[in-house]
XYZ file of C-alpha atoms in Angstrom:
696
model
C 16.154 -10.950 77.995
C 18.055 -7.674 77.699
C 19.001 -8.479 74.093
C 15.367 -9.114 73.300
C 14.422 -5.772 74.867
C 17.173 -3.814 73.087
C 16.454 -5.450 69.717
C 13.337 -3.283 69.281
C 15.528 -0.188 69.086
C 18.561 -1.457 67.155
C 17.405 -4.223 64.789
C 15.974 -3.355 61.311
C 12.234 -3.900 61.459
C 12.084 -6.490 58.659
C 14.716 -8.656 60.426
C 13.307 -8.335 63.979
C 11.359 -11.591 63.947
C 14.411 -13.474 62.610
C 16.594 -12.046 65.405
C 14.224 -12.773 68.292
C 13.659 -16.310 67.008
C 17.414 -16.931 66.817
C 18.023 -15.668 70.383
C 15.376 -17.857 72.014
C 17.529 -19.453 74.741
C 16.262 -23.023 74.562
C 16.242 -23.039 70.751
C 19.762 -21.525 70.575
C 21.242 -24.048 72.977
C 19.648 -26.888 71.053
C 21.183 -25.596 67.802
C 24.646 -25.302 69.467
C 24.347 -28.812 70.838
C 23.639 -30.120 67.365
C 26.066 -28.035 65.324
C 28.456 -26.587 67.952
C 28.426 -23.268 66.039
C 25.559 -21.186 64.591
C 25.673 -18.134 62.275
C 22.807 -15.675 61.679
C 22.648 -12.661 59.315
C 20.484 -9.611 59.951
C 20.535 -5.833 59.612
C 21.584 -3.644 62.530
C 20.644 0.034 62.594
C 23.914 2.002 62.785
C 23.281 5.742 62.804
C 19.805 4.855 61.578
C 21.139 3.078 58.444
C 20.402 -0.668 57.983
C 23.796 -2.423 57.981
C 24.289 -6.146 57.384
C 26.054 -8.001 60.241
C 26.735 -11.642 61.029
C 26.194 -13.075 64.525
C 28.336 -16.158 65.254
C 27.431 -18.206 68.375
C 29.675 -21.027 69.706
C 30.347 -22.925 72.994
C 33.653 -22.595 74.890
C 35.533 -25.872 74.884
C 35.446 -27.522 78.328
C 33.023 -24.922 79.674
C 29.354 -25.905 79.902
C 28.332 -22.590 81.518
C 29.284 -20.027 78.819
C 28.752 -19.349 75.136
C 30.593 -16.773 72.992
C 28.653 -14.423 70.671
C 30.609 -12.423 68.075
C 29.129 -9.651 65.829
C 30.911 -8.772 62.520
C 30.138 -6.050 59.955
C 29.545 -7.863 56.634
C 27.542 -5.114 54.898
C 29.732 -4.823 51.777
C 29.990 -8.582 51.217
C 26.268 -9.127 51.731
C 25.246 -6.316 49.385
C 27.569 -7.659 46.691
C 26.154 -11.143 47.161
C 22.551 -9.835 47.098
C 23.276 -7.742 44.006
C 24.690 -10.782 42.217
C 21.717 -12.898 43.223
C 19.327 -10.136 42.152
C 21.106 -9.751 38.809
C 20.791 -13.489 38.265
C 17.124 -13.365 39.182
C 16.584 -10.290 37.012
C 18.231 -12.112 34.114
C 15.894 -15.067 34.659
C 12.922 -12.686 34.794
C 13.996 -11.018 31.533
C 14.375 -14.380 29.770
C 10.952 -15.455 31.008
C 9.414 -12.168 29.842
C 11.075 -12.299 26.423
C 9.928 -15.910 26.006
C 6.330 -14.857 26.648
C 6.584 -11.546 24.805
C 8.453 -12.168 21.542
C 8.758 -8.474 20.685
C 10.663 -7.458 23.858
C 13.973 -5.942 22.696
C 15.542 -4.737 25.933
C 14.677 -4.298 29.618
C 16.124 -1.618 31.941
C 16.113 -1.456 35.735
C 16.680 2.191 36.690
C 17.136 3.912 40.057
C 14.996 7.059 39.577
C 16.972 8.990 42.203
C 20.548 8.299 41.078
C 19.916 7.327 37.436
C 21.986 4.148 37.877
C 20.730 1.404 35.564
C 21.180 -2.185 34.410
C 20.206 -3.373 30.922
C 19.182 -6.843 29.753
C 18.984 -7.723 26.087
C 19.274 -10.900 24.018
C 18.945 -9.074 20.693
C 22.127 -9.111 18.651
C 20.984 -6.164 16.551
C 20.318 -4.092 19.691
C 23.732 -4.902 21.122
C 25.235 -3.691 17.836
C 23.958 -0.188 18.642
C 26.764 0.047 21.212
C 24.636 0.901 24.271
C 26.231 -0.107 27.597
C 24.823 -2.858 29.858
C 25.391 -0.775 32.977
C 25.583 2.953 33.645
C 25.317 5.674 36.221
C 22.972 8.164 34.499
C 20.240 6.510 32.444
C 18.491 9.693 31.311
C 21.626 11.523 30.200
C 23.121 8.500 28.426
C 19.783 7.668 26.760
C 19.584 11.175 25.298
C 23.170 10.987 23.995
C 22.516 7.559 22.431
C 19.271 8.808 20.861
C 21.227 11.280 18.712
C 22.755 8.376 16.794
C 20.121 5.645 17.140
C 16.757 7.447 16.817
C 15.175 8.599 13.537
C 15.902 12.347 13.165
C 12.208 13.179 12.751
C 11.434 11.572 16.146
C 14.208 13.168 18.221
C 11.942 16.000 19.337
C 9.630 13.424 20.947
C 12.150 12.506 23.664
C 11.179 14.004 27.024
C 12.928 14.746 30.300
C 13.201 12.617 33.419
C 10.832 15.022 35.179
C 8.102 14.575 32.555
C 8.516 10.774 32.474
C 8.132 10.491 36.258
C 5.203 12.937 36.203
C 3.430 10.832 33.561
C 3.957 7.675 35.651
C 2.583 9.411 38.755
C -0.427 10.628 36.757
C -1.211 7.605 34.537
C 0.674 4.751 36.179
C 2.723 4.195 33.020
C 4.744 6.236 30.497
C 4.518 5.246 26.776
C 6.536 6.639 23.860
C 6.396 5.423 20.233
C 9.285 6.275 17.912
C 11.561 4.856 15.210
C 14.893 3.268 16.038
C 17.574 3.284 13.338
C 18.820 -0.290 13.167
C 21.256 -0.943 10.288
C 20.150 2.522 9.062
C 16.616 1.189 8.509
C 13.844 2.698 10.681
C 12.207 0.203 13.049
C 9.074 1.208 14.946
C 9.461 0.628 18.707
C 7.460 1.412 21.841
C 9.060 2.420 25.150
C 7.015 1.626 28.274
C 8.064 2.705 31.791
C 6.457 1.975 35.153
C 7.497 2.267 38.815
C 7.678 -0.599 41.332
C 8.663 -0.770 45.019
C 11.456 -3.155 46.072
C 12.854 -3.349 49.585
C 11.277 -0.041 50.482
C 12.853 1.685 47.491
C 11.411 2.894 44.155
C 12.638 1.275 40.940
C 11.831 2.138 37.324
C 11.181 -0.794 34.986
C 11.619 0.323 31.355
C 10.953 -2.007 28.429
C 11.576 -1.416 24.721
C 9.179 -3.371 22.468
C 9.517 -4.092 18.747
C 6.282 -2.749 17.217
C 7.569 -2.599 13.621
C 5.538 -5.443 12.140
C 2.357 -4.324 13.894
C 2.776 -0.625 12.987
C 3.576 -1.403 9.356
C 0.624 -3.799 9.231
C -1.608 -1.049 10.644
C -0.191 1.423 8.106
C -0.800 -1.047 5.293
C -4.312 -1.642 6.620
C -4.913 2.119 6.742
C -3.618 2.512 3.189
C -5.769 -0.368 1.985
C -8.772 1.008 3.877
C -8.171 4.424 2.337
C -7.829 2.848 -1.106
C -10.972 0.769 -0.523
C -12.896 3.839 0.582
C -11.608 5.711 -2.435
C -12.571 2.847 -4.743
C -16.027 2.748 -3.134
C -16.596 6.404 -4.056
C -14.618 6.652 -7.333
C -15.919 5.702 -10.765
C -13.414 3.180 -12.180
C -13.849 4.264 -15.809
C -13.457 8.039 -15.442
C -11.803 8.574 -12.049
C -14.441 11.092 -10.878
C -16.782 10.514 -7.929
C -19.450 7.837 -8.333
C -23.069 7.487 -7.231
C -22.090 6.402 -3.681
C -20.181 9.656 -3.226
C -23.094 11.579 -4.730
C -25.480 10.110 -2.115
C -23.088 11.174 0.671
C -22.901 14.742 -0.656
C -26.690 14.807 -1.006
C -27.086 13.866 2.676
C -24.627 16.564 3.808
C -26.376 19.261 1.762
C -29.809 18.154 3.027
C -28.546 18.560 6.594
C -27.481 22.119 5.775
C -30.863 22.845 4.171
C -32.756 21.468 7.196
C -30.621 23.456 9.659
C -30.831 26.655 7.574
C -27.044 26.897 7.232
C -26.632 25.825 3.595
C -24.526 28.188 1.466
C -25.718 29.085 -2.090
C -25.152 26.306 -4.656
C -26.344 25.160 -8.074
C -26.693 21.723 -9.675
C -25.694 20.992 -13.276
C -26.895 17.742 -14.905
C -24.891 16.687 -18.004
C -25.793 13.979 -20.505
C -23.609 12.727 -23.411
C -25.378 13.113 -26.759
C -25.873 10.018 -28.914
C -23.771 7.651 -26.757
C -26.088 4.758 -27.637
C -25.348 5.334 -31.345
C -21.620 5.120 -30.620
C -22.041 1.852 -28.710
C -24.218 0.355 -31.456
C -22.030 1.474 -34.361
C -18.530 1.093 -32.952
C -18.839 -1.039 -29.814
C -18.583 -0.364 -26.096
C -14.848 0.248 -26.106
C -15.324 3.299 -28.306
C -18.286 4.256 -26.110
C -15.987 4.179 -23.067
C -13.576 6.505 -24.867
C -16.456 8.959 -25.482
C -17.444 8.800 -21.793
C -13.865 9.563 -20.721
C -13.551 12.442 -23.202
C -16.861 13.936 -22.075
C -15.764 13.612 -18.441
C -12.498 15.436 -19.188
C -14.452 18.254 -20.826
C -16.864 18.531 -17.856
C -14.014 18.538 -15.331
C -12.107 21.154 -17.333
C -15.098 23.519 -17.501
C -16.146 23.042 -13.848
C -12.590 22.937 -12.518
C -13.479 24.055 -8.959
C -16.474 21.775 -8.353
C -17.033 18.080 -7.573
C -18.115 15.985 -10.580
C -20.124 12.751 -10.169
C -20.857 10.043 -12.732
C -24.233 8.674 -11.640
C -25.162 6.646 -14.720
C -23.821 5.359 -18.016
C -23.894 8.715 -19.817
C -25.036 11.068 -17.034
C -22.894 13.344 -14.850
C -23.875 15.753 -12.061
C -21.831 18.773 -10.937
C -22.444 20.661 -7.664
C -21.389 24.301 -8.085
C -20.308 26.468 -5.170
C -17.784 29.239 -4.576
C -16.061 30.584 -7.700
C -17.890 28.202 -10.074
C -21.252 29.205 -8.587
C -20.628 32.894 -9.273
C -19.578 32.077 -12.861
C -22.359 29.513 -13.348
C -24.049 31.073 -16.390
C -20.776 31.484 -18.259
C -19.714 27.895 -17.411
C -23.088 26.501 -18.526
C -22.657 28.221 -21.888
C -19.170 26.709 -22.207
C -20.320 23.140 -21.532
C -23.262 23.468 -23.933
C -21.187 25.092 -26.688
C -21.419 23.432 -30.139
C -18.744 24.051 -32.830
C -19.908 26.491 -35.523
C -18.345 24.223 -38.127
C -20.760 21.261 -38.138
C -18.116 19.037 -39.713
C -16.283 19.202 -36.369
C -19.209 17.574 -34.524
C -18.577 13.905 -33.680
C -21.118 11.378 -32.418
C -21.006 11.144 -28.624
C -18.567 14.023 -28.173
C -21.077 16.765 -27.297
C -22.814 17.266 -23.950
C -26.280 18.542 -23.066
C -26.401 20.306 -19.714
C -29.150 21.845 -17.593
C -28.784 23.901 -14.405
C -30.880 24.790 -11.373
C -29.977 27.152 -8.514
C -30.899 26.448 -4.884
C -33.671 28.753 -3.609
C -34.157 28.627 0.163
C -37.833 29.589 -0.105
C -38.597 27.167 -2.941
C -36.523 24.006 -2.465
C -37.028 21.700 0.517
C -34.240 19.243 -0.398
C -31.283 18.722 -2.687
C -33.424 16.379 -4.797
C -35.770 19.266 -5.695
C -32.836 21.224 -7.136
C -31.429 18.198 -9.012
C -34.838 17.374 -10.552
C -35.168 20.897 -11.941
C -31.656 20.683 -13.411
C -32.551 17.306 -14.940
C -35.629 18.806 -16.640
C -33.528 21.669 -17.979
C -31.015 19.150 -19.351
C -33.717 17.208 -21.225
C -35.095 20.454 -22.646
C -31.604 21.283 -23.951
C -31.228 17.766 -25.353
C -34.555 17.995 -27.188
C -33.627 21.391 -28.613
C -30.366 19.945 -30.022
C -32.142 16.988 -31.595
C -34.613 19.285 -33.314
C -32.006 21.761 -34.557
C -28.233 21.327 -34.600
C -27.887 17.556 -34.135
C -30.443 16.339 -36.677
C -29.512 12.977 -38.156
C -28.825 14.462 -41.584
C -26.320 16.861 -40.024
C -24.213 14.159 -38.367
C -21.172 13.335 -40.490
C -20.852 9.748 -41.665
C -18.161 8.446 -39.380
C -18.130 5.042 -40.973
C -16.567 6.409 -44.168
C -12.830 5.868 -44.040
C -13.019 4.628 -40.441
C -10.709 2.000 -38.993
C -13.593 0.624 -36.948
C -15.724 -2.349 -38.008
C -19.389 -1.371 -37.429
C -21.312 -3.432 -34.893
C -25.017 -2.948 -35.590
C -26.289 -4.679 -32.438
C -25.013 -5.722 -29.026
C -24.998 -9.517 -29.585
C -21.732 -11.214 -28.672
C -19.707 -13.070 -31.296
C -18.520 -16.638 -30.566
C -15.981 -18.566 -32.665
C -16.466 -22.377 -32.523
C -13.317 -24.349 -33.380
C -13.708 -28.121 -33.884
C -12.427 -30.465 -36.602
C -15.704 -32.469 -36.628
C -18.362 -30.665 -38.653
C -21.287 -32.271 -36.797
C -19.921 -31.027 -33.449
C -19.588 -27.488 -34.811
C -23.155 -27.502 -36.180
C -24.697 -28.926 -32.988
C -22.981 -26.297 -30.839
C -23.882 -23.543 -33.318
C -27.557 -24.567 -33.371
C -27.654 -24.434 -29.569
C -26.157 -20.936 -29.384
C -27.275 -19.104 -32.530
C -30.416 -17.574 -30.967
C -28.304 -15.512 -28.533
C -24.896 -15.156 -30.213
C -23.375 -14.432 -33.621
C -21.511 -17.620 -34.600
C -18.397 -18.233 -36.736
C -16.750 -21.603 -37.384
C -13.203 -22.921 -37.900
C -12.153 -26.523 -38.551
C -8.682 -26.355 -36.956
C -6.237 -24.037 -35.186
C -4.727 -22.651 -38.413
C -8.085 -21.503 -39.756
C -9.095 -20.176 -36.337
C -5.877 -18.137 -35.991
C -6.455 -16.467 -39.386
C -10.017 -15.581 -38.410
C -8.915 -14.190 -35.062
C -6.230 -12.046 -36.660
C -8.657 -10.724 -39.292
C -11.603 -10.105 -36.953
C -9.987 -9.557 -33.556
C -12.307 -6.661 -32.720
C -15.439 -8.706 -33.470
C -14.855 -12.038 -31.750
C -15.749 -11.988 -28.039
C -15.022 -15.639 -27.135
C -13.562 -18.866 -28.558
C -15.046 -22.341 -27.912
C -12.078 -24.595 -28.641
C -11.581 -28.345 -29.083
C -8.170 -29.679 -27.999
C -7.512 -32.538 -30.418
C -7.414 -31.270 -34.044
C -5.205 -31.786 -37.129
C -2.775 -29.104 -38.448
C -2.890 -27.074 -35.217
C -4.426 -28.335 -31.965
C -6.110 -26.318 -29.228
C -3.023 -26.078 -26.995
C -0.884 -24.583 -29.775
C -3.630 -22.105 -30.725
C -3.843 -20.852 -27.112
C -0.044 -20.522 -27.020
C -0.141 -18.432 -30.235
C -2.890 -16.222 -28.789
C -0.958 -15.677 -25.555
C 2.040 -14.173 -27.377
C -0.107 -11.909 -29.567
C -0.878 -8.603 -27.829
C -4.161 -8.217 -29.770
C -5.469 -11.755 -29.157
C -4.361 -12.345 -25.574
C -7.454 -10.702 -24.094
C -9.987 -12.856 -26.014
C -11.314 -15.507 -23.570
C -11.095 -19.207 -24.486
C -13.289 -22.064 -23.211
C -11.951 -25.572 -23.827
C -14.372 -28.330 -24.974
C -12.869 -31.827 -24.752
C -13.548 -35.437 -23.797
C -10.207 -35.527 -21.922
C -11.417 -35.214 -18.320
C -7.836 -34.894 -16.996
C -6.890 -31.921 -19.192
C -8.616 -29.214 -17.105
C -5.616 -28.124 -14.987
C -3.294 -28.157 -18.000
C -5.748 -26.034 -20.050
C -6.148 -23.445 -17.298
C -2.373 -23.209 -16.892
C -1.745 -22.503 -20.579
C -4.266 -19.658 -20.694
C -7.817 -20.982 -21.056
C -10.412 -19.159 -18.971
C -12.787 -22.103 -18.485
C -13.190 -25.811 -19.233
C -16.360 -27.676 -20.280
C -16.046 -31.485 -20.529
C -17.766 -33.516 -23.230
C -20.497 -34.793 -23.373
C -21.793 -31.262 -22.903
C -23.942 -30.315 -19.899
C -27.300 -28.540 -20.231
C -27.153 -25.744 -22.822
C -28.172 -23.126 -20.247
C -25.068 -24.023 -18.233
C -22.917 -23.562 -21.362
C -24.523 -20.166 -22.063
C -24.066 -19.050 -18.458
C -20.375 -19.939 -18.567
C -19.930 -18.171 -21.913
C -21.574 -15.000 -20.558
C -19.498 -15.091 -17.364
C -16.213 -15.519 -19.276
C -17.041 -12.622 -21.619
C -17.978 -10.432 -18.639
C -14.749 -11.318 -16.796
C -12.669 -10.612 -19.909
C -14.329 -7.209 -20.387
C -13.805 -6.348 -16.710
C -10.163 -7.456 -16.930
C -9.656 -5.254 -19.974
C -11.281 -2.329 -18.167
C -9.009 -2.813 -15.135
C -5.991 -3.000 -17.452
C -7.037 0.245 -19.146
C -7.458 1.865 -15.730
C -4.095 0.894 -14.243
C -1.905 1.073 -17.346
C -0.656 3.806 -19.625
C -2.426 3.559 -22.983
C 0.622 4.207 -25.214
C 3.282 2.093 -23.459
C 1.254 -0.552 -21.610
C 3.282 0.217 -18.456
C 1.675 0.852 -15.074
C 0.484 4.397 -14.470
C 2.016 6.318 -11.564
C -0.713 5.682 -8.966
C -0.747 1.915 -9.420
C 3.059 1.817 -9.708
C 3.487 3.384 -6.259
C 1.007 0.851 -4.877
C 3.053 -2.029 -6.321
C 6.315 -0.501 -4.966
C 5.058 -1.263 -1.443
C 4.479 -4.890 -2.459
C 8.024 -5.103 -3.837
C 9.356 -3.754 -0.514
C 7.531 -6.586 1.228
C 8.711 -9.213 -1.279
C 12.411 -8.238 -1.105
C 12.738 -7.585 2.627
C 16.411 -8.527 2.816
C 17.466 -7.002 -0.514
C 18.533 -3.445 -1.352
C 16.093 -1.887 -3.823
C 16.982 0.963 -6.201
C 14.854 3.735 -7.711
C 15.702 4.542 -11.338
C 14.421 7.456 -13.425
C 14.640 7.385 -17.229
C 14.030 10.726 -18.981
C 13.840 11.426 -22.724
C 15.846 14.582 -23.391
C 13.839 17.499 -24.857
C 10.880 15.258 -25.672
C 8.699 18.271 -26.379
C 11.130 19.323 -29.137
C 11.164 15.756 -30.518
C 7.365 15.853 -30.812
C 7.419 19.309 -32.348
C 10.167 18.558 -34.881
C 9.269 15.001 -35.938
C 5.564 14.817 -35.130
C 3.448 13.272 -32.371
C 3.252 9.930 -34.200
C 7.042 9.589 -34.055
C 6.979 10.642 -30.365
C 4.480 7.889 -29.569
C 6.678 5.402 -31.438
C 9.600 6.397 -29.170
C 7.471 6.029 -26.022
C 6.109 2.673 -27.167
C 9.640 1.373 -27.840
C 10.935 2.536 -24.440
C 7.879 1.093 -22.687
C 8.158 -2.322 -24.342
C 11.871 -2.693 -23.589
C 11.570 -1.293 -20.047
C 8.821 -3.826 -19.341
C 11.109 -6.597 -20.619
C 14.029 -5.309 -18.514
C 11.880 -5.073 -15.366
C 10.681 -8.654 -15.859
C 14.286 -9.819 -16.374
C 15.665 -8.302 -13.139
C 12.570 -8.790 -10.960
C 11.414 -5.141 -10.868
C 8.425 -3.055 -11.930
C 8.180 -0.038 -14.216
C 5.822 2.796 -15.104
C 5.417 5.853 -17.303
C 5.086 8.738 -14.868
C 4.861 11.703 -17.259
C 5.131 12.441 -20.989
C 8.901 12.019 -21.034
C 9.658 10.253 -17.715
C 9.753 6.525 -16.900
C 10.398 4.957 -13.494
C 11.915 1.590 -12.581
C 12.058 -0.007 -9.110
C 14.233 -3.086 -8.861
C 16.648 -5.138 -6.729
C 20.103 -3.531 -6.680
C 22.242 -4.209 -9.762
C 26.047 -4.113 -9.672
C 26.580 -2.710 -13.171
C 23.893 -0.291 -14.301
C 25.949 1.012 -17.201
C 26.065 -2.415 -18.831
C 22.372 -2.931 -18.097
C 21.505 0.397 -19.738
C 23.636 -0.376 -22.767
C 21.728 -3.622 -23.281
C 18.369 -1.906 -22.709
C 19.126 0.952 -25.096
C 20.514 -1.332 -27.783
C 16.936 -2.608 -28.043
C 15.347 0.859 -27.852
C 17.737 2.268 -30.451
C 17.732 -0.801 -32.705
C 15.998 1.331 -35.324
C 18.352 3.979 -36.709
C 15.485 6.462 -36.973
C 15.120 6.641 -33.163
C 18.842 6.413 -32.420
C 19.632 9.463 -34.580
C 16.922 11.687 -33.104
C 16.582 10.763 -29.424
C 18.830 10.756 -26.371
C 18.026 9.529 -22.882
C 19.412 10.253 -19.430
C 19.148 8.122 -16.302
C 19.238 8.866 -12.580
C 19.719 6.161 -9.961
C 19.052 6.354 -6.237
C 20.477 3.219 -4.662
C 19.034 1.522 -1.567
C 15.924 3.670 -1.939
C 14.169 2.121 1.062
C 16.236 4.363 3.323
C 13.690 7.057 2.378
C 10.292 6.063 3.755
C 8.045 8.187 1.497
C 7.838 6.359 -1.843
C 7.361 9.544 -3.888
C 10.571 11.019 -2.413
C 12.602 7.975 -3.505
C 11.841 8.703 -7.143
C 12.235 12.451 -6.675
C 15.820 11.626 -5.630
C 16.265 9.495 -8.754
C 14.880 12.287 -10.978
C 17.144 14.791 -9.223
C 20.046 12.506 -10.072
C 18.916 12.426 -13.715
C 18.805 16.235 -13.753
C 22.503 16.303 -12.818
C 23.475 14.441 -15.951
C 25.444 16.405 -18.504
C 24.890 15.560 -22.139
C 27.630 13.387 -23.595
C 28.158 14.056 -27.320
C 29.868 10.679 -27.758
C 26.759 8.622 -27.008
C 22.993 9.001 -26.902
C 22.551 8.185 -23.225
C 24.148 9.154 -19.902
C 23.434 8.474 -16.254
C 24.191 9.649 -12.729
C 24.278 7.240 -9.792
C 23.332 9.062 -6.586
C 24.375 6.696 -3.806
């Protein structure tokens, strides 16, 4: 009874029920009778500190009246045993968590008062960072480790223990995103910390999560979204803003007009003169060239203002700021006509009209644009009646390399060895298309080579004497001028469709032929797809070399990073020495021949080693490829092709710069800046016409 009474003052509160239950007299005697000896563990308050003790109770031999109770201090042993059991349980908890959460890298249990910590990790790569499993000062050791394991740009993000605990008190959790350098490659991670209570004591649980795949996916999504938004507001032919962007600007300006906050502005409407004549005489490809040239002129004159292409031959410019104050002078520049009428070319002059916003007169942006449009048509009419009369336009057909196209009908070549088949197909199509015929692949190839700019599509039979359809397609695929002409296969062989599509045909129509309207629809669709494909190719590739342009090249670099995840990738810069002097001394035609030769052989090299290439500037080419062990040999082989003609070899020299394992630099542009910097370090070698510097 006295023990029960005293227990309230000396037994740790959480163990009080256990103690009083053990010292129930009847229950204790029953336990001794069964087992002779009983042992109980509980915590005794010694100087107010819970201390583990063991109470051993046994009966005295030969004495039924007494029992012996012994109390021993087992605090150290019990705490060691509990710590081991807790560590085992913590390990189990970590394994369960990592099984459920595949991106968990490491888990820390930290005493926020002392800084003592225990770490659990199953990641081999994390263990390779050399961070201890146990320690006495988590915050200090974490900071020291961060100097060698955290991306330098993210070091400033690390915060103090005080701020971490304050954030947890305020928000319930602390979160920090940064990049961990693992094998010298940055990996995006997220650190999460929260506080829990265990056995009346606070404990920090800190987890490190691998967010790399998700972050990079989000970055890629953001880039794609940005590119998609840009494509939605950019005219694909000219690169200026399109009608969608124009509508957005119109809405913003209307808001300013309605609120009375709109700054002064003017609208210029530009229209290309005689573009229809260019399309009719020389075809739409030449018309596209005129549109691009006119756009360049408009952008050059109105260099500080947004330019929009809102129709086939119509552009709108919104003038503000410096261009607004110079508006009259700029309008005169864009409307200027050469004094020498022999310099005037069809489609290469612009008619422009301008209107200035008047707050008291104009209620919307549309009112201003309509006035500018009327002024443009007045200018256009004036030119037609005076300077640009038909008899003043020089005859561009004389001495031209272009074959005149008088109308917009498409030209179809029908290739079949059976004359009746050719005539039946021709009769079906002749109302809507210009038709040519060939009796076999040999005749068809000659016609294609002679009239490659006229023929828009080939309807091709497979089984023919002399040269069959498959061989003709193969010949077209290796000819740069014929590759873009679409081919539709006509055959009775129902199983040949997959084979035909693989070798380069765009479509397949089985015999007997379906309804003629279906045939026409498929012809029109193939021609449209081919024209769109050619337009995309013109947009993303350099005109002289056929290589990617810089913008598309950088986009494809990201894809190569994804494709070769486990492979080192190198950035290579190839620079033609003193290219400006080469052009000046030997002529621009020779300079283009040099560029074309480098482009063709660089494309071949990139295909051979699994890389991609581009022409970045007049004299600079870029290559991105899996790491090569011997660049000097590779360059020798490449340049033996470039310099195969003595004319180029005697007049041109090239230098290379290489930046190996370029992925260590995250910004793609910087990788190639490093390669170009390496090329700039090259010293000319009089013994050979190329040299390189490898910046590892």
